[in-house]
Coordinates of C-alpha atoms (C1' of nucleotides) in Angstrom, one line a residue:
Chain F
M1461 CA 120.7 128.5 106.4
P1462 CA 117.4 129.2 108.4
K1463 CA 117.5 128.6 112.4
R1464 CA 115.7 126.1 113.3
K1465 CA 112.5 126.5 115.9
R1466 CA 113.8 126.0 119.4
Q1467 CA 110.2 124.9 120.5
I1468 CA 110.0 121.6 119.1
S1469 CA 107.9 119.3 121.2
S1470 CA 109.3 116.0 122.5
A1471 CA 107.3 114.0 120.3
K1472 CA 108.3 115.5 117.3
R1473 CA 112.0 115.0 118.1
T1474 CA 111.4 111.6 118.8
A1475 CA 109.6 111.3 115.4
L1476 CA 112.1 113.1 113.7
R1477 CA 115.0 110.8 115.2
Q1478 CA 112.6 107.8 114.3
S1479 CA 112.6 108.5 110.9
E1480 CA 116.5 110.0 110.2
R1481 CA 117.1 106.1 112.1
Q1482 CA 114.7 104.6 109.4
E1483 CA 116.1 106.6 106.6
T1484 CA 119.5 105.6 107.4
T1485 CA 118.6 101.8 107.8
K1486 CA 117.0 102.4 104.3
R1487 CA 120.4 103.4 102.9
E1488 CA 122.5 100.8 104.8
N1489 CA 119.8 98.0 103.2
N1490 CA 120.8 99.4 99.8
L1491 CA 124.2 99.5 100.5
E1492 CA 124.1 96.2 101.7
K1493 CA 122.2 95.0 98.4
Q1494 CA 124.9 96.6 96.6
T1495 CA 127.8 95.3 98.3
T1496 CA 127.1 92.1 99.9
E1497 CA 124.5 90.5 97.8
T1498 CA 123.7 89.9 94.4
Q1499 CA 120.9 90.7 92.9
Q1500 CA 118.6 88.1 91.2
F1501 CA 116.6 88.0 88.2
F1502 CA 113.4 85.9 87.0
L1503 CA 110.6 85.4 84.8
L1504 CA 106.9 85.2 86.1
K1505 CA 104.6 83.6 83.1
S1506 CA 101.0 84.7 83.7
E1507 CA 97.6 84.7 81.6
P1508 CA 96.6 88.2 80.3
E1509 CA 93.1 86.4 78.7
S1510 CA 90.3 85.4 80.7
R1511 CA 90.0 81.6 81.4
L1512 CA 88.1 79.8 83.6
E1513 CA 89.2 77.4 85.9
K1514 CA 86.8 75.7 88.3
G1515 CA 84.3 78.6 87.5
V1516 CA 87.1 81.2 88.6
D1517 CA 88.5 83.6 85.9
V1518 CA 92.3 83.1 86.5
R1519 CA 93.5 86.1 83.9
F1520 CA 96.1 88.0 85.4
S1521 CA 97.8 90.8 83.0
I1522 CA 100.5 93.3 83.6
Q1523 CA 97.2 95.7 83.3
D1524 CA 95.4 93.7 86.0
L1525 CA 98.6 94.4 88.2
Q1526 CA 98.2 98.4 87.5
N1527 CA 94.9 98.5 88.8
E1528 CA 95.9 96.4 92.3
P1529 CA 96.0 98.9 95.3
D1530 CA 99.7 100.0 95.2
Q1531 CA 100.2 98.2 92.2
S1532 CA 101.0 94.8 94.0
A1533 CA 100.0 91.9 94.1
T1534 CA 100.6 87.9 96.2
W1535 CA 102.0 86.0 93.3
D1536 CA 100.0 82.7 94.0
G1537 CA 99.1 79.4 92.3
V1538 CA 102.5 78.1 91.5
R1539 CA 101.5 74.1 91.6
N1540 CA 104.5 72.7 90.6
Y1541 CA 107.9 71.9 92.6
Q1542 CA 110.3 73.1 90.6
A1543 CA 108.5 76.6 89.8
R1544 CA 108.0 76.5 93.9
N1545 CA 111.8 76.0 94.5
I1546 CA 112.8 78.8 92.4
L1547 CA 110.3 80.8 94.2
K1548 CA 111.9 80.2 97.7
S1549 CA 115.1 81.1 95.8
M1550 CA 113.9 84.9 95.7
R1551 CA 115.3 87.8 97.5
K1552 CA 113.4 91.0 98.3
D1553 CA 114.1 93.1 95.6
D1554 CA 115.1 91.2 93.1
L1555 CA 113.5 91.8 89.7
A1556 CA 111.7 89.2 87.7
F1557 CA 110.2 90.1 83.8
F1558 CA 106.1 89.6 83.5
Y1559 CA 105.7 87.5 80.7
H1560 CA 102.1 87.1 78.8
S1561 CA 101.9 83.2 78.4
N1562 CA 98.7 81.7 76.5
C1563 CA 97.6 84.3 74.2
K1564 CA 97.8 85.6 70.8
E1565 CA 101.2 87.1 71.1
P1566 CA 103.5 85.7 74.2
G1567 CA 106.1 87.6 75.2
I1568 CA 107.6 90.0 78.1
V1569 CA 105.8 93.2 78.8
G1570 CA 107.4 94.8 81.9
I1571 CA 109.1 94.0 85.3
V1572 CA 108.3 93.4 88.7
R1573 CA 109.9 93.6 92.2
I1574 CA 109.8 90.9 94.6
I1575 CA 108.8 93.1 97.9
K1576 CA 108.2 90.1 100.2
E1577 CA 109.9 87.1 100.1
A1578 CA 107.9 83.0 100.0
F1579 CA 105.3 82.7 102.7
P1580 CA 102.6 79.9 102.4
D1581 CA 100.1 80.2 99.6
P1582 CA 97.3 81.0 101.0
T1583 CA 95.1 79.6 98.2
Q1584 CA 96.1 76.0 99.2
F1585 CA 94.0 76.7 101.8
E1586 CA 90.8 78.1 100.3
P1587 CA 88.4 75.2 99.0
K1588 CA 86.9 77.6 96.5
S1589 CA 90.0 78.7 95.1
P1590 CA 91.1 76.8 91.6
Y1591 CA 94.4 76.5 93.5
Y1592 CA 93.2 74.5 96.4
D1593 CA 94.9 71.6 97.7
P1594 CA 93.5 69.3 100.1
K1595 CA 96.6 67.6 100.8
S1596 CA 98.5 70.3 102.1
S1597 CA 98.3 71.5 105.7
K1598 CA 98.9 75.0 107.6
D1599 CA 101.4 73.1 110.1
N1600 CA 103.6 72.0 107.0
P1601 CA 102.6 74.2 103.6
T1602 CA 103.6 72.3 100.3
W1603 CA 103.0 75.7 98.0
Y1604 CA 104.4 79.2 98.6
A1605 CA 104.1 82.6 97.2
V1606 CA 105.9 85.9 96.9
Q1607 CA 104.7 89.5 96.9
V1608 CA 105.7 91.4 94.0
K1609 CA 105.1 95.0 93.0
L1610 CA 105.1 96.7 89.2
E1611 CA 108.4 98.5 88.0
E1612 CA 107.9 98.6 84.7
V1613 CA 104.8 98.4 82.4
W1614 CA 106.9 98.4 78.8
E1615 CA 105.2 100.5 76.1
R1616 CA 105.9 97.4 73.7
K1617 CA 106.2 93.8 74.3
V1618 CA 109.2 91.9 73.7
T1619 CA 107.7 88.8 71.8
L1620 CA 108.6 85.6 72.1
Q1621 CA 109.2 85.2 68.4
E1622 CA 111.5 87.8 68.7
L1623 CA 113.3 86.4 72.2
K1624 CA 114.0 83.2 69.9
K1625 CA 116.1 84.8 67.2
Y1626 CA 119.1 85.3 69.5
D1627 CA 121.9 82.8 70.2
D1628 CA 122.2 84.9 73.3
L1629 CA 119.2 83.8 74.8
S1630 CA 119.2 80.6 73.5
D1631 CA 119.7 78.8 76.9
M1632 CA 116.8 80.4 78.5
D1633 CA 114.4 78.1 79.8
L1634 CA 111.5 79.5 78.0
F1635 CA 112.6 77.1 75.3
K1636 CA 114.0 74.3 77.0
R1637 CA 111.6 73.9 79.9
S1638 CA 108.4 75.6 78.1
R1639 CA 106.0 74.8 80.6
L1640 CA 108.0 76.2 83.6
S1641 CA 105.9 79.2 84.9
V1642 CA 108.7 80.4 87.3
Q1643 CA 112.1 80.8 85.9
K1644 CA 115.5 81.9 86.9
I1645 CA 117.0 84.5 84.2
L1646 CA 120.9 84.8 84.1
E1647 CA 122.6 88.4 84.1
H1648 CA 123.7 88.5 80.5
Q1649 CA 120.3 87.2 79.4
W1650 CA 118.7 90.3 82.0
K1651 CA 120.9 92.8 80.2
F1652 CA 120.4 90.9 76.6
I1653 CA 116.7 91.6 76.8
L1654 CA 117.0 95.1 78.2
D1655 CA 119.4 95.8 75.4
L1656 CA 116.8 94.7 72.7
L1657 CA 114.0 96.8 74.2
Q1658 CA 116.0 99.8 73.7
K1659 CA 116.4 99.1 70.4
N1660 CA 113.2 98.3 69.3
K1661 CA 112.3 101.6 71.2
Q1662 CA 114.6 103.4 68.6
L1663 CA 112.9 101.6 65.5
Chain P
dG930 C1' 91.0 74.3 69.2
dC931 C1' 94.9 71.0 68.2
dC932 C1' 98.7 68.8 70.3
dA933 C1' 103.3 68.3 71.4
dA934 C1' 106.0 68.6 75.2
dC935 C1' 106.8 67.2 79.7
dG936 C1' 105.1 66.6 84.6
dT937 C1' 102.6 63.8 88.1
dT938 C1' 100.0 59.7 89.5
dG939 C1' 99.7 55.2 90.7
dG940 C1' 99.8 50.1 89.7
dC941 C1' 103.0 46.6 90.0
Chain A
dG572 C1' 111.4 52.6 91.5
dC573 C1' 109.9 51.6 86.5
dC574 C1' 107.0 53.0 83.5
dA575 C1' 102.2 53.7 81.3
dA576 C1' 98.3 56.6 81.3
dC577 C1' 96.8 60.3 82.1
dG578 C1' 96.7 65.8 82.9
dT579 C1' 98.1 70.2 81.8
dT580 C1' 100.9 73.5 79.5
dG581 C1' 101.1 76.7 76.1
dG582 C1' 102.6 77.6 71.6
dC583 C1' 100.9 77.6 66.9

DNA sequence: GCCAACGTTGGC
DNA sequence: GCCAACGTTGGC
């Protein structure tokens, strides 16, 4: 093992200690996630094809997310109370399927990670936004958003048509509450869909 | 582009 | 608080 240099500035030492501390905190957080929390799973719908709403293109495909700085985006524009409540239940490091809706071939195209928990959706206060809500106030915001980061872009889309075929998935909100744009996914459904993806890859 | 399903609004 | 009318979502 090489000897450490004796001459190390106190600033460097402080920085080192700090980065060690950060690493330790990171590990502890991960451990805590594994042992005391249960990871949750969700499905987020987004429209991959251009469509104007109040003169603004509301398209947001997984490729659009891929092109964002840091491959991260604010999941805003949710204007349904049930969907909002599900958004609020999301915790950091939960995962969500990225679903392409209102398009030729609807289906799941990848996975995103929740990197910031619910905060007031800024678009509700922007008059120019298609998601503007004049009834909402900054003191008591009606709508919330989360921050997501791209985790996986699948080479193959798992289509709605395919998802419909399996009894294991028949309870999914995708079929039962087809209009809900933010949905909870049960663990067995999550795993089943990942298995499906694997099988498809082998075909 | 049609329209079924379903969420929201508002009169009573 | 009911429910008809209306608006929106999203598959097809």
